Tab-separated table of C-alpha atoms in Angstrom:
chain	number	residue	atom	x	y	z
A	30	MET	CA	30.315	-62.987	-52.006
A	31	ASP	CA	28.292	-64.745	-49.343
A	32	GLU	CA	26.083	-66.550	-51.817
A	33	ASP	CA	26.327	-67.472	-55.468
A	34	ASP	CA	24.452	-65.104	-57.800
A	35	GLY	CA	22.705	-68.046	-59.437
A	36	ALA	CA	21.420	-69.296	-56.094
A	37	LEU	CA	20.133	-65.835	-55.200
A	38	LEU	CA	18.435	-65.518	-58.584
A	39	SER	CA	16.671	-68.869	-58.167
A	40	ALA	CA	15.587	-67.976	-54.640
A	41	TRP	CA	14.263	-64.610	-55.783
A	42	ALA	CA	12.312	-66.235	-58.613
A	43	ALA	CA	10.806	-68.619	-56.046
A	44	GLY	CA	9.516	-65.702	-53.983
A	45	ASP	CA	12.398	-64.948	-51.631
A	46	GLY	CA	12.324	-61.165	-51.451
A	47	GLU	CA	15.444	-61.011	-49.297
A	48	ALA	CA	17.427	-62.876	-51.964
A	49	GLY	CA	16.178	-60.415	-54.569
A	50	SER	CA	17.174	-57.478	-52.407
A	51	ARG	CA	20.682	-58.848	-51.940
A	52	LEU	CA	21.111	-59.529	-55.656
A	53	PHE	CA	19.802	-56.064	-56.501
A	54	THR	CA	22.170	-54.405	-54.033
A	55	ARG	CA	25.133	-56.398	-55.303
A	56	HIS	CA	24.726	-55.368	-58.957
A	57	TYR	CA	22.710	-52.155	-58.814
A	58	ARG	CA	25.606	-49.768	-59.326
A	59	THR	CA	26.877	-51.629	-62.383
A	60	VAL	CA	23.491	-51.509	-64.089
A	61	TYR	CA	22.926	-47.902	-63.026
A	62	ARG	CA	26.247	-46.840	-64.547
A	63	PHE	CA	25.330	-48.583	-67.777
A	64	PHE	CA	22.254	-46.393	-68.274
A	65	ALA	CA	23.533	-43.198	-66.622
A	66	ASN	CA	25.333	-41.856	-69.708
A	67	LYS	CA	22.927	-43.242	-72.278
A	68	VAL	CA	19.423	-41.956	-71.496
A	69	SER	CA	17.994	-38.664	-70.306
A	70	GLY	CA	16.528	-38.151	-66.875
A	71	LEU	CA	16.984	-39.900	-63.543
A	72	ALA	CA	13.473	-41.370	-63.680
A	73	THR	CA	14.225	-43.060	-67.014
A	74	VAL	CA	17.515	-44.433	-65.694
A	75	GLU	CA	15.835	-45.835	-62.590
A	76	ASP	CA	12.995	-47.327	-64.620
A	77	LEU	CA	15.378	-49.104	-66.967
A	78	VAL	CA	17.409	-50.415	-64.019
A	79	GLN	CA	14.239	-51.905	-62.515
A	80	GLN	CA	13.256	-53.396	-65.866
A	81	CYS	CA	16.700	-54.951	-66.206
A	82	PHE	CA	16.490	-56.836	-62.906
A	83	LEU	CA	12.940	-57.995	-63.549
A	84	ALA	CA	13.960	-59.193	-67.004
A	85	GLY	CA	16.829	-61.041	-65.363
A	86	VAL	CA	14.384	-63.002	-63.238
A	87	GLU	CA	12.143	-63.716	-66.211
A	88	ALA	CA	15.131	-64.920	-68.251
A	89	ARG	CA	16.727	-66.893	-65.420
A	90	ALA	CA	16.465	-70.172	-67.374
A	91	ARG	CA	19.041	-68.743	-69.821
A	92	TYR	CA	21.543	-68.103	-67.046
A	93	ARG	CA	23.726	-71.198	-66.917
A	94	GLY	CA	26.554	-69.794	-64.844
A	95	ASP	CA	29.124	-70.147	-67.652
A	96	ALA	CA	29.434	-66.350	-67.684
A	97	SER	CA	29.179	-63.995	-64.723
A	98	PHE	CA	25.775	-62.766	-63.625
A	99	ARG	CA	27.048	-59.220	-64.170
A	100	THR	CA	27.688	-60.063	-67.823
A	101	PHE	CA	24.227	-61.638	-68.060
A	102	LEU	CA	22.614	-58.494	-66.615
A	103	LEU	CA	24.543	-56.160	-68.893
A	104	SER	CA	23.471	-58.176	-71.928
A	105	ILE	CA	19.890	-57.584	-70.839
A	106	ALA	CA	20.633	-53.904	-70.169
A	107	ARG	CA	21.962	-53.437	-73.702
A	108	ASN	CA	18.852	-55.055	-75.180
A	109	LEU	CA	16.625	-52.819	-73.052
A	110	LEU	CA	18.556	-49.746	-74.153
A	111	LEU	CA	18.086	-50.618	-77.815
A	112	LYS	CA	14.385	-51.319	-77.261
A	113	HIS	CA	14.049	-47.964	-75.490
A	114	LEU	CA	15.674	-46.195	-78.443
A	115	ARG	CA	13.599	-48.083	-81.014
A	116	ASP	CA	10.404	-47.222	-79.147
A	117	ARG	CA	11.432	-43.545	-79.270
A	118	HIS	CA	12.363	-43.662	-82.953
A	119	LYS	CA	9.863	-45.906	-84.684
A	120	ASP	CA	10.454	-44.048	-87.944
A	121	ARG	CA	14.080	-45.150	-88.301
A	122	PRO	CA	16.167	-48.301	-87.831
A	123	ILE	CA	18.485	-48.361	-84.830
A	124	ASP	CA	21.712	-50.106	-85.786
A	125	SER	CA	23.911	-50.022	-82.677
A	126	ASP	CA	26.994	-50.602	-84.796
A	127	GLU	CA	26.357	-47.453	-86.838
A	128	ILE	CA	24.153	-45.043	-84.888
A	129	SER	CA	25.237	-42.994	-81.884
A	130	LEU	CA	23.145	-41.680	-79.029
A	131	ALA	CA	23.693	-38.213	-80.486
A	132	ASP	CA	22.013	-39.437	-83.670
A	133	CYS	CA	19.047	-40.384	-81.459
A	134	GLY	CA	18.801	-36.900	-79.967
A	135	LEU	CA	20.767	-37.804	-76.839
A	136	GLY	CA	23.979	-36.012	-77.646
A	137	VAL	CA	24.261	-33.757	-74.588
A	138	SER	CA	25.241	-35.043	-71.173
A	139	THR	CA	25.751	-32.277	-68.626
A	140	ILE	CA	26.802	-33.011	-65.054
A	141	LEU	CA	27.587	-30.238	-62.593
A	142	GLY	CA	30.811	-30.313	-60.650
A	143	ILE	CA	32.977	-32.443	-62.915
A	144	GLN	CA	36.179	-31.601	-64.746
A	145	ARG	CA	36.082	-30.154	-68.255
A	146	GLU	CA	37.849	-33.278	-69.569
A	147	GLN	CA	35.203	-35.499	-67.994
A	148	GLN	CA	32.446	-33.490	-69.657
A	149	ILE	CA	34.225	-33.810	-72.991
A	150	LEU	CA	34.578	-37.565	-72.446
A	151	LEU	CA	30.886	-38.050	-71.629
A	152	THR	CA	29.746	-36.059	-74.644
A	153	ALA	CA	32.284	-37.702	-76.960
A	154	LEU	CA	31.110	-41.168	-75.932
A	155	ARG	CA	27.593	-40.235	-77.006
A	156	ARG	CA	28.886	-39.245	-80.435
A	157	ILE	CA	30.375	-42.616	-81.372
A	158	PRO	CA	28.381	-45.738	-82.364
A	159	ILE	CA	26.411	-47.169	-79.453
A	160	ASP	CA	28.249	-50.490	-79.343
A	161	SER	CA	31.593	-48.667	-79.485
A	162	GLN	CA	30.447	-46.604	-76.506
A	163	VAL	CA	29.315	-49.722	-74.655
A	164	ALA	CA	32.609	-51.513	-75.299
A	165	LEU	CA	34.699	-48.578	-74.069
A	166	GLU	CA	32.589	-47.979	-70.966
A	167	MET	CA	32.760	-51.654	-70.037
A	168	THR	CA	36.521	-51.532	-70.455
A	169	TYR	CA	37.201	-48.356	-68.481
A	170	TRP	CA	34.315	-48.181	-66.016
A	171	GLU	CA	33.647	-51.838	-65.336
A	172	GLN	CA	37.159	-53.219	-65.967
A	173	MET	CA	35.634	-56.044	-67.982
A	174	SER	CA	37.734	-58.400	-70.095
A	175	GLY	CA	37.415	-58.774	-73.849
A	176	LYS	CA	35.810	-62.169	-73.263
A	177	GLU	CA	33.119	-60.638	-71.034
A	178	ILE	CA	32.423	-57.778	-73.438
A	179	ALA	CA	32.130	-60.313	-76.250
A	180	VAL	CA	29.303	-62.041	-74.370
A	181	VAL	CA	27.442	-58.763	-73.867
A	182	LEU	CA	27.725	-57.727	-77.514
A	183	GLY	CA	27.280	-61.223	-78.912
A	184	GLU	CA	30.615	-61.185	-80.749
A	185	SER	CA	33.839	-63.182	-80.716
A	186	GLU	CA	36.712	-62.103	-78.505
A	187	PRO	CA	38.951	-61.284	-81.520
A	188	ALA	CA	36.127	-59.142	-82.925
A	189	ILE	CA	35.982	-57.239	-79.641
A	190	ARG	CA	39.704	-56.521	-79.781
A	191	GLY	CA	39.179	-55.009	-83.228
A	192	ARG	CA	36.113	-53.126	-82.045
A	193	LEU	CA	38.026	-51.585	-79.148
A	194	ARG	CA	40.825	-50.407	-81.424
A	195	LYS	CA	38.274	-48.797	-83.732
A	196	ALA	CA	36.294	-47.350	-80.809
A	197	LYS	CA	39.362	-45.618	-79.400
A	198	LEU	CA	39.980	-43.963	-82.759
A	199	GLU	CA	36.321	-42.931	-82.957
A	200	LEU	CA	36.495	-41.512	-79.449
A	201	ARG	CA	39.626	-39.543	-80.237
A	202	GLY	CA	37.922	-38.026	-83.278
A	203	ALA	CA	34.921	-37.023	-81.167
A	204	VAL	CA	37.174	-35.534	-78.477
A	205	GLU	CA	39.088	-33.539	-81.069
A	206	ALA	CA	35.812	-32.072	-82.330
A	207	LEU	CA	34.777	-31.026	-78.821
A	208	ALA	CA	38.021	-29.816	-77.271
A	209	ARG	CA	38.951	-26.147	-77.385
A	210	THR	CA	42.725	-26.578	-77.502
A	211	PRO	CA	45.307	-29.246	-78.393
A	212	GLU	CA	46.179	-29.391	-74.693
A	213	GLU	CA	42.578	-30.272	-73.860
A	214	ILE	CA	42.668	-33.088	-76.413
A	215	SER	CA	45.857	-34.514	-74.929
A	216	SER	CA	44.640	-34.160	-71.353
A	217	THR	CA	41.353	-35.925	-72.119
A	218	ILE	CA	42.836	-38.785	-74.139
A	219	ASP	CA	45.992	-39.322	-72.087
A	220	GLY	CA	44.040	-39.250	-68.824
A	221	LEU	CA	41.190	-41.430	-70.075
A	222	GLU	CA	41.454	-44.043	-67.338
A	223	ARG	CA	41.690	-41.380	-64.621
A	224	TRP	CA	38.715	-39.398	-65.928
A	225	ALA	CA	36.655	-42.583	-66.340
A	226	ASP	CA	37.491	-43.675	-62.796
A	227	GLY	CA	36.421	-40.281	-61.482
A	228	LEU	CA	33.075	-40.543	-63.281
A	229	ARG	CA	32.540	-44.032	-61.882
A	230	ASN	CA	33.150	-42.663	-58.381
A	231	TYR	CA	30.809	-39.739	-59.077
A	232	TRP	CA	27.909	-42.030	-59.969
A	233	ASP	CA	28.653	-44.470	-57.159
A	234	ALA	CA	28.665	-41.661	-54.599
A	235	GLY	CA	25.135	-40.728	-55.578
A	236	ARG	CA	23.720	-44.253	-55.310
């Protein structure tokens, strides 16, 4: 990196548009991927991405540099996602540890041109609790450590290790419900890292 994220954030907040552009470019794909399999419609994804960066500037005083700026942004992204869901479902509580995106009417994610196993994976992720989905996507798509995920979810690192074990079991159950054959289950679960990497490349290619 040519410049520290914190320095770019401060410069952007002070009116330096070029600094803002560089910071946006540096982290755009990460934030885009976060929302891509969680909300419906490209316009909604793009709007939430914009909101996330603006909220990052507004909350810059909370960024101390003890965690990465990516982690800071993804914490904001998670909060925006939950606010988006709560605004859509004012008649019910949204507990991200219990409710899935499918429970919120966002259970179908269809992308043309991807493998059957990738489609199963995307749909299965939407059928497990939101924070389980977030933890798995940060592990496989963003290659984040347990310590980093703990910051995003506001939990301890040991708690995240337990969450990931539980999330993998939840994901397997969702895959089993979606797959047509035992071979499809094995292919999806055993090739999880490969399928996730392919989806990451798919989204990055379109940005």
